[in-house]
Backbone as a chain_set.jsonl record, in Angstrom:
{"seq": "MQNPETETLFRLIATDNTNNNEKAVLARTSRTEPTSSKATLEKVKHSIHDQDLAFWSRKVANVDASVTKIIGKSPHTYFECLFETYQSTVLPNNGANTIFEDATLCFYELITKVQRSQAEILQLEGVGEEWRHTDDVLKRIKGIILWLEDLIAHTLISPDSIVEAHHKKELVYQTD", "coords": {"N": [[31.42, -44.124, -54.191], [32.195, -41.524, -51.959], [32.841, -37.97, -52.077], [35.696, -36.239, -50.595], [34.835, -34.093, -48.903], [32.181, -34.688, -48.3], [32.601, -37.03, -46.897], [33.88, -35.931, -44.69], [31.771, -34.515, -43.51], [30.082, -36.644, -42.78], [31.781, -37.922, -40.986], [31.879, -36.004, -38.966], [29.258, -36.196, -38.09], [29.229, -38.8, -37.068], [31.099, -38.637, -35.005], [30.188, -36.802, -33.158], [28.465, -37.16, -30.412], [27.017, -35.688, -28.677], [25.251, -33.726, -29.489], [22.273, -33.612, -30.884], [21.007, -31.845, -32.64], [23.072, -30.874, -34.251], [23.828, -33.201, -35.581], [21.533, -33.732, -37.085], [21.382, -31.484, -38.78], [23.806, -31.687, -40.184], [23.494, -34.184, -41.433], [21.213, -33.722, -43.003], [22.128, -31.646, -44.643], [24.265, -32.832, -45.989], [22.946, -34.616, -47.613], [21.283, -33.084, -49.246], [22.552, -30.826, -50.317], [25.134, -29.814, -52.567], [28.468, -30.774, -51.925], [30.854, -29.589, -52.676], [32.545, -27.556, -52.004], [34.503, -25.685, -49.609], [33.057, -23.68, -48.534], [30.463, -24.591, -48.208], [30.715, -26.346, -46.052], [31.429, -24.504, -44.072], [29.094, -23.01, -44.047], [27.306, -24.883, -43.029], [28.406, -25.293, -40.473], [28.031, -22.712, -39.422], [25.24, -22.591, -39.439], [24.638, -24.602, -37.619], [25.739, -23.464, -35.308], [24.039, -21.208, -35.003], [21.592, -22.521, -34.537], [22.164, -23.894, -32.178], [22.699, -21.75, -30.412], [20.23, -20.484, -30.443], [18.701, -22.539, -29.341], [19.735, -22.768, -26.667], [19.226, -20.2, -25.781], [16.437, -20.185, -25.878], [15.93, -22.012, -23.841], [16.759, -20.546, -21.608], [14.939, -18.435, -21.773], [12.591, -19.851, -21.306], [12.971, -20.666, -18.635], [13.073, -18.155, -17.437], [10.458, -17.327, -17.941], [9.145, -19.226, -16.386], [9.964, -18.476, -13.808], [8.739, -15.982, -13.637], [6.107, -16.811, -13.785], [5.881, -18.225, -11.391], [6.469, -16.313, -9.337], [4.931, -14.179, -10.065], [3.953, -10.811, -10.927], [5.06, -9.219, -8.988], [7.7, -9.698, -6.868], [7.688, -9.123, -4.142], [5.017, -9.385, -3.393], [4.705, -12.124, -3.794], [6.433, -13.09, -1.783], [5.198, -12.083, 0.493], [2.867, -13.566, 0.397], [3.952, -16.145, 0.738], [4.949, -15.85, 3.352], [2.552, -15.347, 4.771], [1.254, -17.776, 4.342], [3.005, -19.474, 5.687], [2.705, -18.418, 8.269], [-0.014, -18.904, 8.771], [-0.383, -21.662, 8.452], [1.88, -23.261, 9.196], [3.002, -22.25, 11.652], [0.768, -22.385, 13.611], [0.482, -25.137, 13.796], [2.848, -26.086, 14.684], [4.55, -27.098, 12.781], [6.978, -28.459, 10.446], [9.368, -26.437, 8.772], [8.915, -26.504, 5.825], [7.895, -25.074, 3.719], [9.407, -22.796, 2.905], [11.816, -24.02, 2.347], [11.101, -25.834, 0.321], [10.38, -24.044, -1.704], [12.858, -22.833, -2.099], [14.387, -24.994, -3.065], [13.086, -25.405, -5.493], [13.792, -23.059, -6.892], [16.559, -23.397, -6.938], [16.78, -25.558, -8.682], [15.96, -24.33, -11.041], [17.99, -22.433, -11.321], [20.172, -24.037, -11.837], [19.59, -25.001, -14.386], [19.753, -22.623, -15.86], [22.422, -21.912, -15.461], [23.758, -23.958, -16.815], [22.899, -23.436, -19.42], [24.001, -20.896, -19.716], [26.728, -21.464, -19.689], [26.978, -22.916, -22.071], [26.181, -20.969, -23.92], [28.219, -19.136, -23.556], [30.364, -20.593, -24.605], [29.569, -20.722, -27.265], [29.096, -18.063, -28.138], [30.56, -16.294, -26.628], [31.021, -13.515, -24.38], [28.381, -12.015, -24.938], [25.345, -10.461, -26.142], [23.301, -12.402, -25.632], [24.482, -13.887, -23.566], [24.665, -11.941, -21.566], [21.957, -11.438, -21.1], [21.239, -13.91, -20.04], [22.797, -13.83, -17.75], [21.49, -11.784, -16.368], [19.062, -13.072, -15.806], [20.014, -15.078, -14.127], [20.942, -13.502, -11.959], [18.535, -12.476, -11.059], [17.211, -14.802, -10.149], [19.025, -15.642, -8.188], [18.765, -13.549, -6.387], [16.162, -13.985, -5.462], [16.537, -16.442, -4.21], [18.294, -15.656, -2.182], [16.558, -14.077, -0.624], [14.761, -16.084, 0.172], [16.461, -17.758, 1.655], [17.038, -16.079, 3.762], [14.558, -16.021, 5.057], [14.423, -18.705, 5.857], [16.62, -18.799, 7.594], [15.728, -17.149, 9.682], [13.587, -18.682, 10.627], [14.945, -20.831, 11.616], [16.218, -19.808, 13.811], [14.106, -19.189, 15.587], [10.599, -19.893, 15.597], [9.158, -17.632, 16.303], [10.914, -15.614, 15.741], [10.901, -14.994, 13.009], [8.367, -13.922, 12.716], [8.52, -11.671, 14.333], [10.616, -10.274, 13.03], [9.362, -9.839, 10.593], [7.261, -8.199, 11.363], [8.703, -5.948, 12.185], [9.697, -5.239, 9.788], [12.202, -6.199, 8.911], [13.063, -8.242, 7.362], [14.925, -9.478, 4.575], [13.679, -9.337, 2.035], [11.877, -7.343, 2.514], [13.365, -5.093, 2.803], [14.722, -4.615, 0.475]], "CA": [[32.437, -43.475, -53.368], [31.862, -40.141, -51.641], [33.991, -37.076, -52.161], [36.289, -36.037, -49.265], [34.085, -33.191, -48.045], [31.017, -35.428, -47.818], [33.113, -37.925, -45.869], [34.119, -35.103, -43.502], [30.474, -34.272, -42.884], [29.613, -37.868, -42.135], [32.647, -38.153, -39.835], [31.399, -35.107, -37.915], [28.021, -36.782, -37.572], [29.545, -40.002, -36.305], [31.912, -38.39, -33.814], [29.527, -35.935, -32.193], [27.359, -37.849, -29.756], [26.424, -34.831, -27.662], [24.324, -32.716, -29.97], [21.404, -34.145, -31.92], [20.741, -30.81, -33.644], [24.189, -30.844, -35.186], [23.744, -34.401, -36.407], [20.434, -33.592, -38.03], [21.746, -30.478, -39.778], [24.859, -32.237, -41.033], [22.939, -35.257, -42.251], [20.318, -33.129, -43.988], [22.923, -30.86, -45.576], [25.078, -33.701, -46.837], [22.077, -35.294, -48.585], [20.534, -32.196, -50.134], [23.358, -29.78, -50.922], [26.425, -30.285, -53.071], [29.53, -30.533, -50.948], [32.072, -29.457, -53.469], [33.39, -26.445, -51.585], [34.656, -25.461, -48.178], [32.012, -22.726, -48.142], [29.305, -25.363, -47.756], [31.024, -26.822, -44.704], [31.336, -23.343, -43.192], [27.673, -22.677, -43.957], [26.723, -25.87, -42.12], [28.884, -24.987, -39.127], [27.355, -21.488, -38.989], [23.84, -22.956, -39.192], [24.623, -25.362, -36.361], [25.973, -22.488, -34.249], [22.815, -20.437, -34.812], [20.578, -23.372, -33.928], [22.547, -24.141, -30.788], [22.517, -20.519, -29.661], [18.783, -20.312, -30.312], [18.238, -23.584, -28.422], [20.093, -22.414, -25.293], [18.512, -18.962, -25.466], [15.052, -20.574, -25.584], [15.912, -22.629, -22.505], [16.828, -19.45, -20.638], [13.653, -17.725, -21.846], [11.593, -20.708, -20.644], [13.198, -20.565, -17.189], [12.658, -16.811, -17.057], [8.989, -17.345, -17.929], [8.739, -20.024, -15.221], [10.168, -17.644, -12.617], [7.668, -14.978, -13.647], [4.852, -17.516, -13.48], [5.895, -18.593, -9.975], [6.425, -15.167, -8.427], [3.997, -13.17, -10.536], [4.518, -9.52, -11.329], [5.777, -8.602, -7.876], [8.319, -10.644, -5.938], [7.287, -8.788, -2.775], [3.704, -9.996, -3.179], [4.962, -13.564, -3.668], [7.015, -13.358, -0.466], [4.153, -11.843, 1.495], [1.991, -14.741, 0.336], [4.689, -17.24, 1.395], [4.982, -15.587, 4.789], [1.205, -15.545, 5.296], [1.008, -19.219, 4.345], [3.793, -19.984, 6.809], [2.113, -17.961, 9.52], [-1.348, -19.482, 8.993], [-0.416, -23.135, 8.44], [3.009, -23.913, 9.868], [3.115, -21.811, 13.043], [-0.236, -22.943, 14.524], [0.605, -26.594, 13.905], [4.239, -26.399, 15.048], [5.037, -27.963, 11.703], [8.322, -28.236, 9.919], [9.46, -25.302, 7.861], [9.214, -26.973, 4.477], [7.389, -24.164, 2.694], [10.511, -21.986, 2.391], [12.811, -24.942, 1.8], [10.585, -26.33, -0.958], [10.499, -22.949, -2.67], [14.283, -22.667, -2.379], [14.798, -26.099, -3.938], [12.522, -25.127, -6.81], [14.607, -22.035, -7.553], [17.882, -23.973, -7.196], [16.659, -26.35, -9.917], [15.92, -23.384, -12.161], [19.301, -21.795, -11.478], [21.048, -25.036, -12.449], [19.287, -24.994, -15.827], [20.255, -21.387, -16.459], [23.89, -21.959, -15.443], [24.17, -24.839, -17.925], [22.673, -22.69, -20.659], [24.965, -19.803, -19.786], [28.024, -22.043, -20.066], [26.907, -23.251, -23.497], [26.138, -19.703, -24.666], [29.573, -18.586, -23.479], [31.183, -21.334, -25.56], [29.132, -20.441, -28.632], [29.062, -16.649, -28.507], [31.379, -15.453, -25.773], [30.23, -12.611, -23.549], [27.603, -11.179, -25.856], [24.0, -10.062, -25.725], [22.584, -13.546, -25.054], [25.116, -14.237, -22.283], [24.28, -10.907, -20.603], [20.562, -11.698, -20.735], [21.279, -15.076, -19.157], [23.349, -13.358, -16.478], [20.411, -11.05, -15.695], [18.119, -14.07, -15.284], [20.692, -15.691, -12.97], [20.933, -12.547, -10.841], [17.153, -12.413, -10.559], [16.936, -16.022, -9.377], [19.884, -15.616, -6.995], [18.142, -12.612, -5.451], [15.021, -14.681, -4.858], [17.088, -17.451, -3.292], [18.803, -14.913, -1.018], [15.394, -13.724, 0.195], [14.245, -17.32, 0.777], [17.406, -18.22, 2.675], [16.842, -15.198, 4.918], [13.371, -16.528, 5.764], [14.802, -19.98, 6.479], [17.504, -18.489, 8.729], [14.902, -16.653, 10.788], [12.801, -19.785, 11.205], [15.857, -21.707, 12.36], [16.464, -19.17, 15.111], [12.895, -19.574, 16.311], [9.408, -19.531, 14.82], [8.749, -16.268, 16.638], [11.894, -14.683, 15.185], [10.479, -14.542, 11.683], [7.183, -13.075, 12.895], [9.014, -10.4, 14.864], [11.361, -9.598, 11.964], [8.38, -9.399, 9.606], [6.539, -7.065, 11.952], [9.62, -4.813, 12.191], [10.121, -5.047, 8.395], [13.636, -6.427, 8.875], [13.389, -9.335, 6.443], [15.661, -8.951, 3.422], [12.761, -8.973, 0.942], [11.161, -6.115, 2.883], [14.283, -3.965, 2.774], [15.227, -4.397, -0.907]], "C": [[32.085, -41.997, -53.189], [33.087, -39.255, -51.802], [34.492, -36.772, -50.748], [35.479, -35.126, -48.349], [32.826, -33.862, -47.501], [31.445, -36.392, -46.724], [33.381, -37.159, -44.573], [32.814, -34.836, -42.771], [29.974, -35.505, -42.15], [30.476, -38.227, -40.925], [32.232, -37.256, -38.665], [30.127, -35.653, -37.281], [28.339, -37.946, -36.644], [30.282, -39.689, -35.006], [31.227, -37.518, -32.777], [28.31, -36.636, -31.613], [26.609, -36.954, -28.795], [25.36, -33.889, -28.172], [23.499, -33.237, -31.136], [21.087, -33.123, -32.992], [21.832, -30.79, -34.695], [24.133, -32.045, -36.117], [22.681, -34.251, -37.482], [20.777, -32.6, -39.135], [22.798, -31.03, -40.729], [24.318, -33.318, -41.954], [22.065, -34.677, -43.355], [21.118, -32.384, -45.051], [23.71, -31.76, -46.518], [24.238, -34.43, -47.876], [21.519, -34.337, -49.626], [21.373, -31.14, -50.827], [24.644, -30.363, -51.475], [27.518, -29.915, -52.074], [30.872, -30.363, -51.645], [32.958, -28.306, -53.02], [33.474, -26.352, -50.069], [33.592, -24.507, -47.667], [30.779, -23.456, -47.618], [29.526, -25.862, -46.339], [30.932, -25.67, -43.707], [29.888, -22.924, -42.987], [26.97, -23.615, -42.975], [27.139, -25.573, -40.686], [28.197, -23.74, -38.581], [25.895, -21.775, -38.647], [23.704, -23.712, -37.869], [24.8, -24.411, -35.188], [24.704, -21.7, -33.958], [21.731, -21.262, -34.138], [20.909, -23.637, -32.469], [22.314, -22.914, -29.924], [21.028, -20.269, -29.427], [18.211, -21.315, -29.308], [18.495, -23.182, -26.971], [19.401, -21.125, -24.867], [17.05, -19.245, -25.141], [14.942, -21.211, -24.203], [15.941, -21.554, -21.417], [15.498, -18.697, -20.607], [12.557, -18.537, -21.154], [11.736, -20.649, -19.127], [12.74, -19.196, -16.691], [11.129, -16.723, -16.981], [8.468, -18.146, -16.735], [8.874, -19.224, -13.93], [9.053, -16.607, -12.516], [6.332, -15.618, -13.294], [4.763, -17.842, -11.987], [5.685, -17.364, -9.091], [5.434, -14.091, -8.851], [4.708, -11.874, -10.887], [5.359, -8.888, -10.233], [6.374, -9.664, -6.957], [7.905, -10.381, -4.486], [5.932, -9.411, -2.441], [3.847, -11.5, -2.989], [5.49, -13.889, -2.266], [6.03, -13.076, 0.661], [3.202, -13.035, 1.555], [2.659, -15.943, 1.01], [4.678, -17.063, 2.912], [3.611, -15.832, 5.415], [0.838, -17.024, 5.351], [1.753, -19.872, 5.496], [3.118, -19.656, 8.131], [0.771, -18.651, 9.793], [-1.366, -21.004, 9.049], [0.685, -23.784, 9.266], [3.075, -23.535, 11.346], [2.057, -22.418, 13.965], [-0.082, -24.447, 14.758], [1.989, -27.037, 14.374], [4.875, -27.339, 14.025], [6.447, -27.613, 11.276], [8.275, -27.11, 8.885], [9.794, -25.773, 6.447], [8.754, -26.004, 3.4], [8.516, -23.325, 2.084], [11.579, -22.87, 1.748], [12.367, -25.494, 0.447], [10.706, -25.271, -2.046], [11.964, -22.751, -3.072], [14.781, -23.757, -3.317], [14.299, -25.893, -5.366], [13.391, -24.119, -7.563], [16.035, -22.519, -7.803], [17.865, -24.838, -8.458], [16.662, -25.438, -11.14], [17.283, -22.751, -12.401], [20.301, -22.76, -12.129], [20.837, -25.067, -13.96], [19.878, -23.763, -16.508], [21.781, -21.399, -16.503], [24.415, -22.846, -16.566], [24.022, -24.105, -19.255], [23.689, -21.568, -20.821], [26.345, -20.316, -20.199], [28.06, -22.367, -21.561], [26.914, -21.985, -24.351], [27.518, -19.057, -24.672], [30.485, -19.272, -24.489], [30.84, -20.96, -27.002], [29.346, -18.992, -29.052], [30.084, -15.806, -27.753], [30.461, -14.574, -24.933], [29.545, -11.615, -24.485], [26.242, -10.88, -25.272], [23.248, -11.21, -25.05], [23.16, -13.934, -23.697], [24.706, -13.222, -21.216], [22.829, -11.076, -20.155], [20.482, -12.869, -19.758], [21.8, -14.685, -17.782], [22.296, -12.581, -15.684], [19.387, -12.007, -15.084], [18.722, -14.751, -14.057], [20.659, -14.766, -11.754], [19.55, -12.452, -10.222], [16.842, -13.624, -9.675], [17.778, -16.053, -8.105], [19.333, -14.661, -5.942], [16.961, -13.243, -4.73], [15.5, -15.713, -3.852], [17.636, -16.784, -2.032], [17.66, -14.559, -0.078], [14.832, -14.953, 0.897], [15.164, -17.823, 1.887], [17.337, -17.352, 3.932], [15.635, -15.669, 5.736], [13.697, -17.833, 6.503], [15.671, -19.721, 7.71], [16.704, -17.997, 9.926], [14.088, -17.775, 11.427], [13.679, -20.742, 11.992], [16.188, -21.126, 13.728], [15.309, -19.503, 16.048], [11.698, -19.182, 15.445], [8.947, -18.106, 15.092], [9.674, -15.221, 16.02], [11.445, -14.135, 13.837], [9.262, -13.616, 11.781], [7.607, -11.692, 13.384], [9.755, -9.601, 13.79], [10.41, -9.075, 10.884], [7.64, -8.158, 10.107], [7.399, -5.794, 11.937], [10.139, -4.459, 10.792], [11.648, -5.163, 8.27], [14.037, -7.586, 7.96], [13.994, -8.753, 5.169], [14.708, -8.545, 2.298], [11.992, -7.698, 1.246], [12.056, -4.885, 2.771], [14.838, -3.674, 1.384], [14.249, -3.623, -1.743]], "O": [[31.725, -41.311, -54.146], [34.223, -39.715, -51.682], [33.769, -37.026, -49.785], [35.436, -35.356, -47.14], [32.448, -33.624, -46.354], [30.736, -36.559, -45.732], [33.139, -37.678, -43.483], [32.759, -34.922, -41.544], [29.495, -35.41, -41.02], [29.97, -38.775, -39.945], [32.234, -37.691, -37.513], [29.95, -35.574, -36.065], [27.773, -38.053, -35.556], [30.112, -40.396, -34.012], [31.649, -37.497, -31.621], [27.255, -36.697, -32.245], [25.658, -37.402, -28.155], [24.629, -33.301, -27.375], [23.989, -33.293, -32.264], [20.914, -33.493, -34.153], [21.552, -30.7, -35.89], [24.368, -31.911, -37.318], [22.901, -34.599, -38.642], [20.491, -32.855, -40.305], [22.693, -30.859, -41.944], [24.657, -33.352, -43.137], [22.162, -35.091, -44.511], [20.812, -32.485, -46.239], [23.809, -31.478, -47.712], [24.76, -34.826, -48.918], [21.301, -34.732, -50.772], [20.942, -30.599, -51.845], [25.188, -31.311, -50.908], [27.474, -28.849, -51.459], [31.884, -30.933, -51.236], [34.024, -28.095, -53.598], [32.624, -26.874, -49.348], [33.261, -24.529, -46.482], [30.127, -22.985, -46.686], [28.615, -25.806, -45.513], [30.407, -25.848, -42.608], [29.498, -22.529, -41.888], [26.134, -23.179, -42.184], [26.305, -25.6, -39.781], [27.82, -23.704, -37.41], [25.376, -21.25, -37.662], [22.769, -23.482, -37.103], [24.099, -24.527, -34.183], [24.328, -21.538, -32.797], [21.026, -20.762, -33.262], [20.022, -23.606, -31.616], [21.786, -23.027, -28.817], [20.623, -19.885, -28.33], [17.333, -20.971, -28.516], [17.591, -23.243, -26.139], [19.03, -20.981, -23.702], [16.48, -18.629, -24.24], [13.973, -20.975, -23.48], [15.223, -21.652, -20.422], [14.994, -18.364, -19.535], [11.691, -17.968, -20.489], [10.737, -20.59, -18.411], [12.096, -19.093, -15.647], [10.581, -16.115, -16.062], [7.456, -17.778, -16.138], [8.005, -19.286, -13.061], [8.493, -16.385, -11.442], [5.522, -15.023, -12.582], [3.69, -17.745, -11.391], [4.831, -17.369, -8.205], [5.131, -13.187, -8.072], [5.918, -11.855, -11.113], [6.268, -8.108, -10.516], [5.643, -10.438, -6.34], [7.786, -11.316, -3.694], [5.728, -9.904, -1.332], [3.191, -12.087, -2.128], [5.045, -14.85, -1.639], [6.037, -13.77, 1.678], [2.787, -13.458, 2.634], [2.014, -16.673, 1.763], [4.428, -18.011, 3.658], [3.516, -16.456, 6.472], [0.189, -17.472, 6.296], [1.204, -20.721, 6.198], [2.98, -20.514, 9.002], [0.461, -18.949, 10.947], [-2.279, -21.582, 9.638], [0.434, -24.765, 9.966], [3.193, -24.412, 12.201], [2.417, -22.93, 15.025], [-0.477, -24.96, 15.805], [2.266, -28.234, 14.451], [5.632, -28.246, 14.37], [7.02, -26.606, 11.694], [7.26, -26.884, 8.226], [10.867, -25.458, 5.934], [9.197, -26.116, 2.257], [8.567, -23.162, 0.865], [12.17, -22.506, 0.731], [13.178, -25.607, -0.472], [11.09, -25.573, -3.176], [12.268, -22.529, -4.244], [15.518, -23.474, -4.263], [15.012, -26.177, -6.329], [13.69, -24.312, -8.742], [16.663, -22.1, -8.775], [18.834, -24.846, -9.217], [17.294, -25.745, -12.151], [17.687, -22.553, -13.546], [21.173, -22.335, -12.886], [21.799, -25.149, -14.724], [20.435, -23.856, -17.602], [22.373, -20.943, -17.482], [25.417, -22.514, -17.199], [24.912, -24.15, -20.104], [24.181, -21.317, -21.922], [27.045, -19.665, -20.975], [29.061, -22.117, -22.231], [27.578, -21.936, -25.387], [27.936, -18.494, -25.683], [31.286, -18.614, -25.154], [31.724, -20.891, -27.857], [29.732, -18.723, -30.189], [30.433, -14.714, -28.2], [29.271, -14.857, -24.793], [30.063, -10.537, -24.775], [26.013, -11.025, -24.072], [22.624, -11.01, -24.008], [22.413, -14.272, -22.779], [24.429, -13.603, -20.079], [22.507, -10.884, -18.983], [19.746, -12.82, -18.773], [21.295, -15.161, -16.765], [22.223, -12.71, -14.462], [18.904, -11.779, -13.975], [18.03, -14.975, -13.064], [20.377, -15.212, -10.642], [19.412, -12.359, -9.002], [16.279, -13.483, -8.589], [17.284, -16.451, -7.05], [19.424, -14.931, -4.745], [16.784, -13.053, -3.527], [14.932, -15.842, -2.767], [17.456, -17.303, -0.93], [17.782, -14.724, 1.136], [14.468, -14.89, 2.071], [14.694, -18.262, 2.937], [17.555, -17.842, 5.04], [15.691, -15.708, 6.965], [13.284, -18.024, 7.647], [15.479, -20.351, 8.75], [16.976, -18.39, 11.061], [13.924, -17.803, 12.647], [13.214, -21.391, 12.928], [16.411, -21.865, 14.687], [15.505, -20.024, 17.146], [11.781, -18.245, 14.651], [8.405, -17.448, 14.204], [9.27, -14.079, 15.802], [11.595, -12.944, 13.564], [9.143, -12.65, 11.026], [7.111, -10.673, 12.904], [9.548, -8.395, 13.655], [10.627, -7.999, 10.328], [7.426, -7.2, 9.364], [6.889, -4.697, 11.705], [10.91, -3.515, 10.623], [12.296, -4.344, 7.618], [15.224, -7.874, 7.805], [13.616, -7.664, 4.736], [14.913, -7.506, 1.671], [11.503, -7.039, 0.328], [11.562, -3.764, 2.657], [15.372, -2.59, 1.148], [14.514, -3.356, -2.915]]}, "num_chains": 1, "name": "protein.A"}
């Protein structure tokens, strides 16, 4: 027969189907540490919180690294490259404007990951240092999406519209 605190730990394991980290920590703690005090349960809960916060923070850091890998050191250089690719491959062939749309979809996928992480960090920590960092990453990605949507809008007006706007330096990425 287990003592009541050990039973509580095992009940937490059984009822939480959403977080494998928590299950592993609780299971490991209940086997290796004495569970004779409430302090042990609090220690386990604190450990789970730290692991969860670290997990979600790593996810944000990975997305941030992916954004940097995609756009390089200069977002302006990335957008110039996109525009040149559009101008050299899509315009001469009267092709569909998928280059900007594909890039936009890629960044929307990344923003979804960061928003999920931000929600989890908010639940775990509130509006703290990690949440603010996540917010900065979101703002960076949203800015990139804004620039991409501007390019898409110009191509929808006409293929020549984007070339003219680029020449006049009126595209949003050129003015920021």
